[in-house]
Amino acid sequence: MKQTILSLVLLSAVILSFTTMQTKKKILFFGDSITQQGAGPNGYIKKFDSILSQKGLSSRYETIGAGISGNKVYDLYLRMDSDVLAKSPDAVVIFIGVNDVWHKRTSGTGTDADKFEKFYNAIIQKLKAKNIAVYLCTPTSIGEKNDFTNPQEGELNAYSAIIRKIASDNKCPVIDLRQAFTDYLRVNNTDNKDRGILTTDGVHLNMTGNIFVAQTMFDVLSKSFTR
Amino acid sequence: MKQTILSLVLLSAVILSFTTMQTKKKILFFGDSITQQGAGPNGYIKKFDSILSQKGLSSRYETIGAGISGNKVYDLYLRMDSDVLAKSPDAVVIFIGVNDVWHKRTSGTGTDADKFEKFYNAIIQKLKAKNIAVYLCTPTSIGEKNDFTNPQEGELNAYSAIIRKIASDNKCPVIDLRQAFTDYLRVNNTDNKDRGILTTDGVHLNMTGNIFVAQTMFDVLSKSFTR
Amino acid sequence: MKQTILSLVLLSAVILSFTTMQTKKKILFFGDSITQQGAGPNGYIKKFDSILSQKGLSSRYETIGAGISGNKVYDLYLRMDSDVLAKSPDAVVIFIGVNDVWHKRTSGTGTDADKFEKFYNAIIQKLKAKNIAVYLCTPTSIGEKNDFTNPQEGELNAYSAIIRKIASDNKCPVIDLRQAFTDYLRVNNTDNKDRGILTTDGVHLNMTGNIFVAQTMFDVLSKSFTR
Amino acid sequence: MKQTILSLVLLSAVILSFTTMQTKKKILFFGDSITQQGAGPNGYIKKFDSILSQKGLSSRYETIGAGISGNKVYDLYLRMDSDVLAKSPDAVVIFIGVNDVWHKRTSGTGTDADKFEKFYNAIIQKLKAKNIAVYLCTPTSIGEKNDFTNPQEGELNAYSAIIRKIASDNKCPVIDLRQAFTDYLRVNNTDNKDRGILTTDGVHLNMTGNIFVAQTMFDVLSKSFTR
């Protein structure tokens, strides 16, 4: 009898752990070098993991980094099958756009606005066809000045507006990093520096930036978390 | 008995015509505005049709135009399913690369060389997976001067070299339009003009250019034509 | 006696008119296509003339247009002797900077910020050496949107900041057209259009723009007008 | 008597040294970073000095380096008075044009062809007005490949053609470094490398490049040397 009870308890534990394993949701972060670094030590994905842990959600959510340096929107589209769909994520956070604007200046290889929108929509359609939840991030910054003198800031804002429109068209939540950065820098960049507040070089996140991005993402994503 | 013979003759005719129908091969031209115009009146695809007709091959080969203005290599990749695979071509002639170089200068939205190669290969893999024959064209011209002073000529040559390498890697025939244009212009552009020999504006084909491209393509494609 | 009085009256008139002629101050507008058009019908210089006339100042001030399409700061420097100093102006209004930013995108031939400042200062030194009063305009607009999404707006603001610094360094009055445009468009561009409020194409002034620029310039220049 | 003879000897010595001083001709090299480095150890100007010495010409000719990194043609114009005319050279070797082309790609701040010609002519006029002999160099290289695939080579050749035309218009000797480099690389760059034959990075001269430039310049300049 004792043995039978013990067996049942063990079985229950096994079933429970299996169920837990089954229901652990995968959140994939899909982007460029910011996301590639985000999966490294002190990166925003690691910070996101820490928040999950603090909130006691680590058993229910796990994160996957899928960032590659230099990626623009069409590079994401090219590697969707291997880097995203093959991993069966429950949610994908798309964080792209900085290079689409930045490379216009640095190498003459940015992305036209109409094509940016077209590829972005194609990515969303592929994810939706697999019932994957999609979150859209606006791009963070190319220069941190807060008096509207970052050279490519106007265009970065224009592409952010395109992303907000795509999100609205597709009924996807927006993680408005561009707005969050602008608001944060207005208050905290008292010396109007072009780097060093949330980034190391105007683009790539420093420690504060990684924490800030993780928290901003968590605030939006957690609204959809099952209780 | 007569009726039986007649029936057999008719049946044979039906079978023959059906077989002919079945074996009419589809050649699809996949490209940018040059190909879009190529499908229009006096375009290179129409000239190609004329050559097929002159050679008595019209019953065995048909052409499909699939060019869209402004396309770069990644735009081709995005529309492969709808514009190429859905049409079940037997052969695809890829004619892309001018905008990938040209737009670096005109709008800061050209294509980096490494990504050009990556998307080009991805297109070829998709076509090969369907047993479609693939022909690769090098890009024609951005400026027709023959003393090596066309501003973007060096880079157009570099991308042509990449295409020749991709063709070699994938064992695909090359239609070397870049070389053909260079050779033609050396002899025929006696006043070293930047347009007006094979193009209207340095890029888009005039009547002579359309005929020249059609003939150059036919010379390569016809090597694989069944006799 | 009568004759003597008449002679004296006539002589006085001649002297007076001569004196007036002598004291008629020359204001030269030195710039690019906006200024070239400004000297044409309904241009801002003509509107400036109208304001002078309305204020009864036409006898004391005259205007000279010296704008050439496509000019950047170094083009102004190159033609100073022939187009400015040779005309012995009393005041020069420098209105340059749009092309220095704009051409970075359109033709890869904009002006680096450090060289923009260097040439601007060189122009001012040459004018000051001749005791000519110098007024510095910040550039108006490249796109009229008011939600800070004009692609090159960040850089236009950065160059405006450079001009304000040069003015301060050299103790020259600033005609802050950039600020005036931004303020005007915030209120009056209710549909957030990229052209059609003060310009025809985002850059070149329409009728309202010409009047607005003329009035903004007059407000600053008239502070120094002799009474 | 002795005293008189001594006086005459002394006087002769003074006259001789004065004459020598008078006839030592100054050759000024006016350019960008290539020329700035050219005045440094192992630079092309130092190599030019060595050739002068080998030929026993050091007592009759001296060299002055006037190169500044990043300079384009208009930067030369801006600093003519202080850096060239103030030094009263007998001959000026203008070696400019690489950055005018290169910076179109790297920073969107190259020089339009028509303005390149205009500023170049303005420099020549100022030098000729002082009876200074003027030598024009075509630009060396942006990339050393010899199969005409250096990305900006077409434009570098176009600007070289402009310089040859300016030289012809102004009856100035050309030091055709562009042609000399092309010829040299065709023979000596057997592996079609983009750097390392005459330059360290495709643009700046290595030891072999400095010697080659010095010799090429000497071959042209020495034709005008007084015997």
PDB file of C-alpha atoms in Angstrom, chain A:
ATOM      1  CA  MET A   1       0.000   0.000   0.000  1.00  0.00           C
ATOM      2  CA  LYS A   2       2.755   2.430   1.037  1.00  0.00           C
ATOM      3  CA  GLN A   3       4.633   1.572  -2.070  1.00  0.00           C
ATOM      4  CA  THR A   4       1.562   2.200  -4.168  1.00  0.00           C
ATOM      5  CA  ILE A   5       1.080   5.640  -2.591  1.00  0.00           C
ATOM      6  CA  LEU A   6       4.745   6.440  -3.062  1.00  0.00           C
ATOM      7  CA  SER A   7       4.492   5.377  -6.684  1.00  0.00           C
ATOM      8  CA  LEU A   8       1.491   7.596  -7.182  1.00  0.00           C
ATOM      9  CA  VAL A   9       3.244  10.551  -5.607  1.00  0.00           C
ATOM     10  CA  LEU A  10       6.275  10.021  -7.813  1.00  0.00           C
ATOM     11  CA  LEU A  11       4.112   9.624 -10.855  1.00  0.00           C
ATOM     12  CA  SER A  12       2.280  12.830 -10.002  1.00  0.00           C
ATOM     13  CA  ALA A  13       5.582  14.625  -9.666  1.00  0.00           C
ATOM     14  CA  VAL A  14       6.721  13.333 -13.010  1.00  0.00           C
ATOM     15  CA  ILE A  15       3.450  14.313 -14.672  1.00  0.00           C
ATOM     16  CA  LEU A  16       3.591  17.754 -13.025  1.00  0.00           C
ATOM     17  CA  SER A  17       7.136  18.409 -14.140  1.00  0.00           C
ATOM     18  CA  PHE A  18       6.295  17.189 -17.610  1.00  0.00           C
ATOM     19  CA  THR A  19       3.275  19.481 -17.747  1.00  0.00           C
ATOM     20  CA  THR A  20       5.391  22.361 -16.519  1.00  0.00           C
ATOM     21  CA  MET A  21       7.934  21.596 -19.218  1.00  0.00           C
ATOM     22  CA  GLN A  22       5.190  21.525 -21.749  1.00  0.00           C
ATOM     23  CA  THR A  23       3.743  24.873 -20.725  1.00  0.00           C
ATOM     24  CA  LYS A  24       7.057  26.767 -20.446  1.00  0.00           C
ATOM     25  CA  LYS A  25       6.574  29.418 -23.078  1.00  0.00           C
ATOM     26  CA  LYS A  26       9.381  30.425 -25.415  1.00  0.00           C
ATOM     27  CA  ILE A  27       9.991  34.111 -26.081  1.00  0.00           C
ATOM     28  CA  LEU A  28      12.378  34.704 -28.975  1.00  0.00           C
ATOM     29  CA  PHE A  29      14.159  38.025 -29.487  1.00  0.00           C
ATOM     30  CA  PHE A  30      14.769  38.592 -33.197  1.00  0.00           C
ATOM     31  CA  GLY A  31      17.102  41.368 -34.237  1.00  0.00           C
ATOM     32  CA  ASP A  32      20.520  42.823 -35.011  1.00  0.00           C
ATOM     33  CA  SER A  33      23.765  43.390 -33.085  1.00  0.00           C
ATOM     34  CA  ILE A  34      21.898  44.992 -30.176  1.00  0.00           C
ATOM     35  CA  THR A  35      20.043  41.716 -29.729  1.00  0.00           C
ATOM     36  CA  GLN A  36      23.157  39.640 -30.413  1.00  0.00           C
ATOM     37  CA  GLN A  37      24.877  41.509 -27.583  1.00  0.00           C
ATOM     38  CA  GLY A  38      21.618  41.276 -25.646  1.00  0.00           C
ATOM     39  CA  ALA A  39      22.087  37.516 -25.384  1.00  0.00           C
ATOM     40  CA  GLY A  40      25.608  37.948 -23.992  1.00  0.00           C
ATOM     41  CA  PRO A  41      26.677  38.715 -20.431  1.00  0.00           C
ATOM     42  CA  ASN A  42      24.759  41.693 -18.997  1.00  0.00           C
ATOM     43  CA  GLY A  43      22.755  41.874 -22.215  1.00  0.00           C
ATOM     44  CA  TYR A  44      19.104  42.886 -22.228  1.00  0.00           C
ATOM     45  CA  ILE A  45      17.913  39.302 -22.670  1.00  0.00           C
ATOM     46  CA  LYS A  46      19.899  38.261 -19.599  1.00  0.00           C
ATOM     47  CA  LYS A  47      18.351  41.189 -17.743  1.00  0.00           C
ATOM     48  CA  PHE A  48      14.944  40.051 -18.958  1.00  0.00           C
ATOM     49  CA  ASP A  49      15.706  36.594 -17.518  1.00  0.00           C
ATOM     50  CA  SER A  50      16.557  38.243 -14.201  1.00  0.00           C
ATOM     51  CA  ILE A  51      13.222  40.040 -14.126  1.00  0.00           C
ATOM     52  CA  LEU A  52      11.420  36.781 -14.905  1.00  0.00           C
ATOM     53  CA  SER A  53      13.297  35.193 -12.020  1.00  0.00           C
ATOM     54  CA  GLN A  54      12.516  38.051  -9.614  1.00  0.00           C
ATOM     55  CA  LYS A  55       8.836  37.783 -10.495  1.00  0.00           C
ATOM     56  CA  GLY A  56       8.863  34.004 -10.002  1.00  0.00           C
ATOM     57  CA  LEU A  57       8.117  33.406 -13.677  1.00  0.00           C
ATOM     58  CA  SER A  58      11.251  31.488 -14.663  1.00  0.00           C
ATOM     59  CA  SER A  59       9.455  28.184 -14.593  1.00  0.00           C
ATOM     60  CA  ARG A  60       6.892  29.414 -17.070  1.00  0.00           C
ATOM     61  CA  TYR A  61       8.882  31.497 -19.557  1.00  0.00           C
ATOM     62  CA  GLU A  62      12.206  31.045 -21.251  1.00  0.00           C
ATOM     63  CA  THR A  63      14.054  33.343 -23.642  1.00  0.00           C
ATOM     64  CA  ILE A  64      15.908  32.705 -26.893  1.00  0.00           C
ATOM     65  CA  GLY A  65      18.290  35.210 -28.456  1.00  0.00           C
ATOM     66  CA  ALA A  66      18.281  35.422 -32.260  1.00  0.00           C
ATOM     67  CA  GLY A  67      20.239  38.548 -33.085  1.00  0.00           C
ATOM     68  CA  ILE A  68      22.899  38.868 -35.769  1.00  0.00           C
ATOM     69  CA  SER A  69      25.149  41.869 -36.193  1.00  0.00           C
ATOM     70  CA  GLY A  70      24.422  44.071 -39.198  1.00  0.00           C
ATOM     71  CA  ASN A  71      20.945  42.677 -39.814  1.00  0.00           C
ATOM     72  CA  LYS A  72      18.269  44.731 -41.507  1.00  0.00           C
ATOM     73  CA  VAL A  73      14.641  43.772 -41.927  1.00  0.00           C
ATOM     74  CA  TYR A  74      15.261  41.668 -45.044  1.00  0.00           C
ATOM     75  CA  ASP A  75      18.030  39.721 -43.305  1.00  0.00           C
ATOM     76  CA  LEU A  76      15.510  38.702 -40.659  1.00  0.00           C
ATOM     77  CA  TYR A  77      13.140  37.529 -43.369  1.00  0.00           C
ATOM     78  CA  LEU A  78      15.861  35.428 -45.010  1.00  0.00           C
ATOM     79  CA  ARG A  79      16.648  33.496 -41.832  1.00  0.00           C
ATOM     80  CA  MET A  80      13.151  33.023 -40.419  1.00  0.00           C
ATOM     81  CA  ASP A  81      12.868  29.305 -41.075  1.00  0.00           C
ATOM     82  CA  SER A  82      16.181  28.280 -39.573  1.00  0.00           C
ATOM     83  CA  ASP A  83      16.462  30.826 -36.764  1.00  0.00           C
ATOM     84  CA  VAL A  84      12.855  31.354 -35.677  1.00  0.00           C
ATOM     85  CA  LEU A  85      10.270  28.840 -36.905  1.00  0.00           C
ATOM     86  CA  ALA A  86      12.598  25.880 -36.298  1.00  0.00           C
ATOM     87  CA  LYS A  87      12.638  26.856 -32.618  1.00  0.00           C
ATOM     88  CA  SER A  88       8.844  26.899 -32.235  1.00  0.00           C
ATOM     89  CA  PRO A  89       8.610  30.045 -30.164  1.00  0.00           C
ATOM     90  CA  ASP A  90       5.325  31.106 -28.556  1.00  0.00           C
ATOM     91  CA  ALA A  91       6.171  34.784 -28.901  1.00  0.00           C
ATOM     92  CA  VAL A  92       8.622  36.702 -31.058  1.00  0.00           C
ATOM     93  CA  VAL A  93       9.885  40.177 -30.196  1.00  0.00           C
ATOM     94  CA  ILE A  94      11.043  41.871 -33.412  1.00  0.00           C
ATOM     95  CA  PHE A  95      13.656  44.534 -32.718  1.00  0.00           C
ATOM     96  CA  ILE A  96      14.956  45.816 -36.044  1.00  0.00           C
ATOM     97  CA  GLY A  97      15.351  49.108 -37.909  1.00  0.00           C
ATOM     98  CA  VAL A  98      18.516  50.784 -36.660  1.00  0.00           C
ATOM     99  CA  ASN A  99      20.707  49.452 -39.480  1.00  0.00           C
ATOM    100  CA  ASP A 100      17.976  50.056 -42.088  1.00  0.00           C
ATOM    101  CA  VAL A 101      18.432  53.759 -41.366  1.00  0.00           C
ATOM    102  CA  TRP A 102      22.039  53.917 -40.160  1.00  0.00           C
ATOM    103  CA  HIS A 103      23.598  52.141 -43.134  1.00  0.00           C
ATOM    104  CA  LYS A 104      22.152  54.721 -45.532  1.00  0.00           C
ATOM    105  CA  ARG A 105      24.850  56.998 -44.187  1.00  0.00           C
ATOM    106  CA  THR A 106      27.633  54.611 -43.305  1.00  0.00           C
ATOM    107  CA  SER A 107      27.693  52.428 -46.419  1.00  0.00           C
ATOM    108  CA  GLY A 108      24.908  53.453 -48.812  1.00  0.00           C
ATOM    109  CA  THR A 109      23.071  50.224 -48.054  1.00  0.00           C
ATOM    110  CA  GLY A 110      20.086  51.175 -45.911  1.00  0.00           C
ATOM    111  CA  THR A 111      16.539  50.091 -46.671  1.00  0.00           C
ATOM    112  CA  ASP A 112      13.927  52.156 -48.524  1.00  0.00           C
ATOM    113  CA  ALA A 113      10.883  52.914 -46.390  1.00  0.00           C
ATOM    114  CA  ASP A 114       8.412  51.094 -48.661  1.00  0.00           C
ATOM    115  CA  LYS A 115      10.514  47.950 -48.713  1.00  0.00           C
ATOM    116  CA  PHE A 116      11.082  48.156 -44.980  1.00  0.00           C
ATOM    117  CA  GLU A 117       7.321  47.994 -44.533  1.00  0.00           C
ATOM    118  CA  LYS A 118       6.885  45.215 -47.099  1.00  0.00           C
ATOM    119  CA  PHE A 119       9.470  42.873 -45.542  1.00  0.00           C
ATOM    120  CA  TYR A 120       8.286  43.662 -42.032  1.00  0.00           C
ATOM    121  CA  ASN A 121       4.739  42.663 -42.980  1.00  0.00           C
ATOM    122  CA  ALA A 122       5.996  39.485 -44.647  1.00  0.00           C
ATOM    123  CA  ILE A 123       7.734  38.471 -41.407  1.00  0.00           C
ATOM    124  CA  ILE A 124       4.582  39.084 -39.403  1.00  0.00           C
ATOM    125  CA  GLN A 125       2.456  37.037 -41.797  1.00  0.00           C
ATOM    126  CA  LYS A 126       4.783  34.059 -41.488  1.00  0.00           C
ATOM    127  CA  LEU A 127       4.714  34.234 -37.693  1.00  0.00           C
ATOM    128  CA  LYS A 128       0.946  34.677 -37.502  1.00  0.00           C
ATOM    129  CA  ALA A 129       0.431  31.685 -39.787  1.00  0.00           C
ATOM    130  CA  LYS A 130       2.076  29.628 -37.007  1.00  0.00           C
ATOM    131  CA  ASN A 131      -0.021  31.291 -34.274  1.00  0.00           C
ATOM    132  CA  ILE A 132       3.031  32.955 -32.795  1.00  0.00           C
ATOM    133  CA  ALA A 133       2.433  36.115 -30.789  1.00  0.00           C
ATOM    134  CA  VAL A 134       4.325  39.047 -32.333  1.00  0.00           C
ATOM    135  CA  TYR A 135       5.667  42.129 -30.551  1.00  0.00           C
ATOM    136  CA  LEU A 136       7.127  45.033 -32.515  1.00  0.00           C
ATOM    137  CA  CYS A 137       9.884  47.263 -31.113  1.00  0.00           C
ATOM    138  CA  THR A 138      10.614  50.709 -32.470  1.00  0.00           C
ATOM    139  CA  PRO A 139      14.391  51.287 -32.880  1.00  0.00           C
ATOM    140  CA  THR A 140      16.228  52.801 -29.936  1.00  0.00           C
ATOM    141  CA  SER A 141      18.737  55.444 -31.068  1.00  0.00           C
ATOM    142  CA  ILE A 142      21.468  56.561 -33.445  1.00  0.00           C
ATOM    143  CA  GLY A 143      22.976  59.198 -31.180  1.00  0.00           C
ATOM    144  CA  GLU A 144      21.627  60.166 -27.750  1.00  0.00           C
ATOM    145  CA  LYS A 145      21.456  63.954 -27.975  1.00  0.00           C
ATOM    146  CA  ASN A 146      18.161  65.302 -26.706  1.00  0.00           C
ATOM    147  CA  ASP A 147      17.919  68.576 -28.621  1.00  0.00           C
ATOM    148  CA  PHE A 148      16.930  66.915 -31.911  1.00  0.00           C
ATOM    149  CA  THR A 149      20.379  67.250 -33.486  1.00  0.00           C
ATOM    150  CA  ASN A 150      21.338  63.580 -33.913  1.00  0.00           C
ATOM    151  CA  PRO A 151      22.020  63.513 -37.678  1.00  0.00           C
ATOM    152  CA  GLN A 152      19.769  60.570 -38.565  1.00  0.00           C
ATOM    153  CA  GLU A 153      17.189  61.070 -35.847  1.00  0.00           C
ATOM    154  CA  GLY A 154      14.487  62.413 -38.171  1.00  0.00           C
ATOM    155  CA  GLU A 155      14.640  59.296 -40.291  1.00  0.00           C
ATOM    156  CA  LEU A 156      14.781  57.006 -37.253  1.00  0.00           C
ATOM    157  CA  ASN A 157      11.570  58.651 -36.066  1.00  0.00           C
ATOM    158  CA  ALA A 158      10.027  58.170 -39.513  1.00  0.00           C
ATOM    159  CA  TYR A 159      10.811  54.444 -39.451  1.00  0.00           C
ATOM    160  CA  SER A 160       9.456  54.237 -35.894  1.00  0.00           C
ATOM    161  CA  ALA A 161       6.202  55.725 -37.176  1.00  0.00           C
ATOM    162  CA  ILE A 162       6.126  53.066 -39.915  1.00  0.00           C
ATOM    163  CA  ILE A 163       6.541  50.323 -37.294  1.00  0.00           C
ATOM    164  CA  ARG A 164       3.709  51.754 -35.179  1.00  0.00           C
ATOM    165  CA  LYS A 165       1.514  51.729 -38.280  1.00  0.00           C
ATOM    166  CA  ILE A 166       2.449  48.128 -39.120  1.00  0.00           C
ATOM    167  CA  ALA A 167       1.642  47.138 -35.540  1.00  0.00           C
ATOM    168  CA  SER A 168      -1.725  48.833 -35.759  1.00  0.00           C
ATOM    169  CA  ASP A 169      -2.477  47.235 -39.149  1.00  0.00           C
ATOM    170  CA  ASN A 170      -1.633  43.803 -37.764  1.00  0.00           C
ATOM    171  CA  LYS A 171      -3.062  44.295 -34.269  1.00  0.00           C
ATOM    172  CA  CYS A 172       0.303  43.567 -32.665  1.00  0.00           C
ATOM    173  CA  PRO A 173       1.486  45.186 -29.424  1.00  0.00           C
ATOM    174  CA  VAL A 174       4.233  47.805 -29.788  1.00  0.00           C
ATOM    175  CA  ILE A 175       7.207  48.043 -27.459  1.00  0.00           C
ATOM    176  CA  ASP A 176       7.942  51.694 -28.133  1.00  0.00           C
ATOM    177  CA  LEU A 177      11.650  51.813 -27.330  1.00  0.00           C
ATOM    178  CA  ARG A 178      12.127  54.939 -29.463  1.00  0.00           C
ATOM    179  CA  GLN A 179       9.615  56.881 -27.376  1.00  0.00           C
ATOM    180  CA  ALA A 180      10.993  55.413 -24.157  1.00  0.00           C
ATOM    181  CA  PHE A 181      14.543  56.420 -25.093  1.00  0.00           C
ATOM    182  CA  THR A 182      13.471  59.922 -26.121  1.00  0.00           C
ATOM    183  CA  ASP A 183      11.617  60.431 -22.839  1.00  0.00           C
ATOM    184  CA  TYR A 184      14.456  59.003 -20.753  1.00  0.00           C
ATOM    185  CA  LEU A 185      17.140  61.068 -22.496  1.00  0.00           C
ATOM    186  CA  ARG A 186      15.176  64.296 -22.210  1.00  0.00           C
ATOM    187  CA  VAL A 187      15.321  63.947 -18.435  1.00  0.00           C
ATOM    188  CA  ASN A 188      18.622  62.191 -17.865  1.00  0.00           C
ATOM    189  CA  ASN A 189      20.990  63.483 -20.555  1.00  0.00           C
ATOM    190  CA  THR A 190      21.549  66.824 -18.896  1.00  0.00           C
ATOM    191  CA  ASP A 191      24.786  67.523 -20.776  1.00  0.00           C
ATOM    192  CA  ASN A 192      23.245  66.669 -24.164  1.00  0.00           C
ATOM    193  CA  LYS A 193      25.902  64.060 -24.891  1.00  0.00           C
ATOM    194  CA  ASP A 194      25.678  61.896 -27.996  1.00  0.00           C
ATOM    195  CA  ARG A 195      26.568  58.664 -26.153  1.00  0.00           C
ATOM    196  CA  GLY A 196      27.166  57.240 -22.708  1.00  0.00           C
ATOM    197  CA  ILE A 197      23.706  57.513 -21.165  1.00  0.00           C
ATOM    198  CA  LEU A 198      21.972  54.366 -22.463  1.00  0.00           C
ATOM    199  CA  THR A 199      24.548  53.391 -25.096  1.00  0.00           C
ATOM    200  CA  THR A 200      28.298  53.082 -25.490  1.00  0.00           C
ATOM    201  CA  ASP A 201      28.433  54.562 -28.988  1.00  0.00           C
ATOM    202  CA  GLY A 202      25.028  56.102 -29.656  1.00  0.00           C
ATOM    203  CA  VAL A 203      23.647  52.752 -30.841  1.00  0.00           C
ATOM    204  CA  HIS A 204      24.790  49.768 -28.770  1.00  0.00           C
ATOM    205  CA  LEU A 205      23.424  49.469 -25.239  1.00  0.00           C
ATOM    206  CA  ASN A 206      25.506  49.975 -22.110  1.00  0.00           C
ATOM    207  CA  MET A 207      24.527  48.363 -18.791  1.00  0.00           C
ATOM    208  CA  THR A 208      21.873  50.988 -18.037  1.00  0.00           C
ATOM    209  CA  GLY A 209      20.507  50.667 -21.554  1.00  0.00           C
ATOM    210  CA  ASN A 210      20.260  46.896 -21.342  1.00  0.00           C
ATOM    211  CA  ILE A 211      18.365  47.101 -18.048  1.00  0.00           C
ATOM    212  CA  PHE A 212      16.115  49.845 -19.429  1.00  0.00           C
ATOM    213  CA  VAL A 213      15.271  47.885 -22.583  1.00  0.00           C
ATOM    214  CA  ALA A 214      14.614  44.682 -20.609  1.00  0.00           C
ATOM    215  CA  GLN A 215      12.260  46.491 -18.237  1.00  0.00           C
ATOM    216  CA  THR A 216      10.443  48.298 -21.063  1.00  0.00           C
ATOM    217  CA  MET A 217       9.951  45.007 -22.899  1.00  0.00           C
ATOM    218  CA  PHE A 218       8.793  43.231 -19.724  1.00  0.00           C
ATOM    219  CA  ASP A 219       6.204  45.918 -19.025  1.00  0.00           C
ATOM    220  CA  VAL A 220       4.550  45.233 -22.372  1.00  0.00           C
ATOM    221  CA  LEU A 221       5.042  41.474 -22.581  1.00  0.00           C
ATOM    222  CA  SER A 222       3.826  40.803 -19.028  1.00  0.00           C
ATOM    223  CA  LYS A 223       0.400  42.169 -19.908  1.00  0.00           C
ATOM    224  CA  SER A 224      -0.130  38.980 -21.920  1.00  0.00           C
ATOM    225  CA  PHE A 225       1.398  36.632 -19.369  1.00  0.00           C
ATOM    226  CA  THR A 226      -0.953  33.937 -18.151  1.00  0.00           C
ATOM    227  CA  ARG A 227      -1.600  33.984 -14.432  1.00  0.00           C
TER     228      ARG A 227
END
